[in-house]
CSV table of C-alpha atoms in Angstrom, one decimal:
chain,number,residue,atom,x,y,z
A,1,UNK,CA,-122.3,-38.6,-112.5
A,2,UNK,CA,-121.9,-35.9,-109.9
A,3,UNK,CA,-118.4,-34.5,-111.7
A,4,UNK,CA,-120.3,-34.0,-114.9
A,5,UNK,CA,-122.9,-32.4,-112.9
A,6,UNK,CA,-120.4,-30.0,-111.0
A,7,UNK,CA,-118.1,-29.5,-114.6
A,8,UNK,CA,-121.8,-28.2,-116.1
A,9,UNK,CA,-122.5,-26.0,-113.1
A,10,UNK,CA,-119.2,-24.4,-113.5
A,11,UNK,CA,-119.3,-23.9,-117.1
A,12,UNK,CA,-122.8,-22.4,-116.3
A,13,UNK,CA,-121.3,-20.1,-113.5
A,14,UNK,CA,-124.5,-22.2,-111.2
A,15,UNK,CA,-121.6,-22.0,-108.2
A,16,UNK,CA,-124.9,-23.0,-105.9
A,17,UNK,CA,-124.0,-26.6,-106.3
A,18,UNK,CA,-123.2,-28.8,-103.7
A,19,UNK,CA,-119.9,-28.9,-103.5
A,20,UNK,CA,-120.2,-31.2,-100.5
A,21,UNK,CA,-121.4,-34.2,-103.2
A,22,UNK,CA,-118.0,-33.1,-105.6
A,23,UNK,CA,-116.1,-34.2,-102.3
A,24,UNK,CA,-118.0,-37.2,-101.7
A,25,UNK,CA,-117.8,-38.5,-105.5
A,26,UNK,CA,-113.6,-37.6,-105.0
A,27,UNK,CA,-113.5,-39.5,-102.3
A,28,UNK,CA,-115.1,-42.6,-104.1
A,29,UNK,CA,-112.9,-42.4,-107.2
A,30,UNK,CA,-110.1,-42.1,-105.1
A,31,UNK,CA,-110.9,-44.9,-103.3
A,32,UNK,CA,-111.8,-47.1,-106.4
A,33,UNK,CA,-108.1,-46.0,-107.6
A,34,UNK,CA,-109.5,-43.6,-110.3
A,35,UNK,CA,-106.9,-41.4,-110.1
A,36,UNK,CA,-107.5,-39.6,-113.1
A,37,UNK,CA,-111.2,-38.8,-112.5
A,38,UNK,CA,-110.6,-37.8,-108.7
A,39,UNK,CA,-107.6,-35.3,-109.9
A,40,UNK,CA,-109.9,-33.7,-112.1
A,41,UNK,CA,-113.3,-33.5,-109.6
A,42,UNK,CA,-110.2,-31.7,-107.1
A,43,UNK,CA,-109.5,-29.4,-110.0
A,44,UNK,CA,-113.4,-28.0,-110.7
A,45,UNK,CA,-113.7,-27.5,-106.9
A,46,UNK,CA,-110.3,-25.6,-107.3
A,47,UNK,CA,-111.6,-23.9,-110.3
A,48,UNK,CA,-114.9,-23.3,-108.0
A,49,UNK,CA,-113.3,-22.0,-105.4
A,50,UNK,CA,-111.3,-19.4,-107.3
A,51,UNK,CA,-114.0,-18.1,-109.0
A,52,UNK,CA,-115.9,-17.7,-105.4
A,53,UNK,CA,-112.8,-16.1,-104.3
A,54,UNK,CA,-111.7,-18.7,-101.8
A,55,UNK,CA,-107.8,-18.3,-102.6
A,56,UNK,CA,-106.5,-19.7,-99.6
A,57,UNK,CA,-108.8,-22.8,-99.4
A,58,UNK,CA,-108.2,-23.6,-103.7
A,59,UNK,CA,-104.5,-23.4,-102.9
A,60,UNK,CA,-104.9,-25.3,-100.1
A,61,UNK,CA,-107.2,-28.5,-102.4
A,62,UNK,CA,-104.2,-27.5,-105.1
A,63,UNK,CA,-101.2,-28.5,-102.9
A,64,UNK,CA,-103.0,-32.1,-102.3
A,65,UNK,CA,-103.5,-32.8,-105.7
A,66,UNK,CA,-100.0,-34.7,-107.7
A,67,UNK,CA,-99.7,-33.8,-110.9
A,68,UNK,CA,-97.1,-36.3,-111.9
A,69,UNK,CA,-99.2,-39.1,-112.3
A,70,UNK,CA,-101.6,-37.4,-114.7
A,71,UNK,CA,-101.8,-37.5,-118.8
A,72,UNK,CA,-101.0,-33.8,-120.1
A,73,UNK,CA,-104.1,-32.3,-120.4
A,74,UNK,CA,-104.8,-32.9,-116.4
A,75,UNK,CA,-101.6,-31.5,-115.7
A,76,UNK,CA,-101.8,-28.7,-118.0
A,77,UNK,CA,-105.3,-27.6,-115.9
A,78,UNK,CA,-102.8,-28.1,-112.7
A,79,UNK,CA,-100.6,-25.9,-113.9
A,80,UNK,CA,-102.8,-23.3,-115.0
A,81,UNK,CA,-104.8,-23.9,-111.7
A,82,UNK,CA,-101.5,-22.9,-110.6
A,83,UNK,CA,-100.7,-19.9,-112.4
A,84,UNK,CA,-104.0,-18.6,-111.8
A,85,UNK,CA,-103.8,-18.7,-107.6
A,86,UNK,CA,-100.3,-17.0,-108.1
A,87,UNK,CA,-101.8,-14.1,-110.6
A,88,UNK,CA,-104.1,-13.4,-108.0
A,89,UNK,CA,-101.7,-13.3,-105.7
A,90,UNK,CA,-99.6,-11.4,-107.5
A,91,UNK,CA,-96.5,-13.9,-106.9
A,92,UNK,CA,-94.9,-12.7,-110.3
A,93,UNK,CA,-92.1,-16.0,-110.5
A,94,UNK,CA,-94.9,-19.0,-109.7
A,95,UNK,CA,-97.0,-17.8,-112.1
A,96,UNK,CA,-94.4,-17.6,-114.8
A,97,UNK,CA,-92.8,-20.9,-113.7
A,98,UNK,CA,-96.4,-22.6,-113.8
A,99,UNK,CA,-97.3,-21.2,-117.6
A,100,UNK,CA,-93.4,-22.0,-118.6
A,101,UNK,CA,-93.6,-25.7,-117.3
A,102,UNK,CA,-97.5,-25.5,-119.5
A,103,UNK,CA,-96.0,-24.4,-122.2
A,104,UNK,CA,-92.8,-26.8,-122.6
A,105,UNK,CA,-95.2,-29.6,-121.8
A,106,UNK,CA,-96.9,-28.4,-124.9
A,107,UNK,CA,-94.3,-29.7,-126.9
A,108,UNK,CA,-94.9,-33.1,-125.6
């Protein structure tokens, strides 16, 4: 499966995969109303993209992606996604909204 694939590369730090396949296997999942796995192949190329320092382009995959639909764990890793751009960013208030909304879902 090409989202395991990309989740291993990431893990790994191998940020030389193609992240063109990651879009293609989205796509698919999306398509085949697999909302959960598509959410989550958006959030490693988010996660990829941050770590490649491609801000503007993660926030922009970020701000497609609902988190409403999602069980808690995939929108704890939205929220954190979240947090993460705005550290960066230095955007004091999203980040701390982001963790706070993390951390009273927690309680869930």
């Amino acid at each position: 499966c090409v989202v395991a694939e990309a989740e291993i590369a990431l893990v790994s730090r191998d940020l030389g995969w193609p992240a063109k396949a990651l879009d293609a296997a989205r796509a698919a999942l999306e398509k085949h109303g697999d909302r959960l796995n598509a959410a989550h192949a958006g959030h490693l190329k988010v996660r990829r993209l941050l770590l490649i320092g491609r801000l503007d382009e993660a926030e922009h995959v970020l701000a497609g992606l609902d988190p409403a639909p999602l069980p808690p764990a995939a929108r704890a890793a939205h929220e954190l996604a979240v947090a993460g751009i705005a550290m960066r960013r230095l955007r004091t208030r999203p980040a701390r909204a982001a963790l706070e909304s993390r951390c009273a879902g927690a309680g869930r």
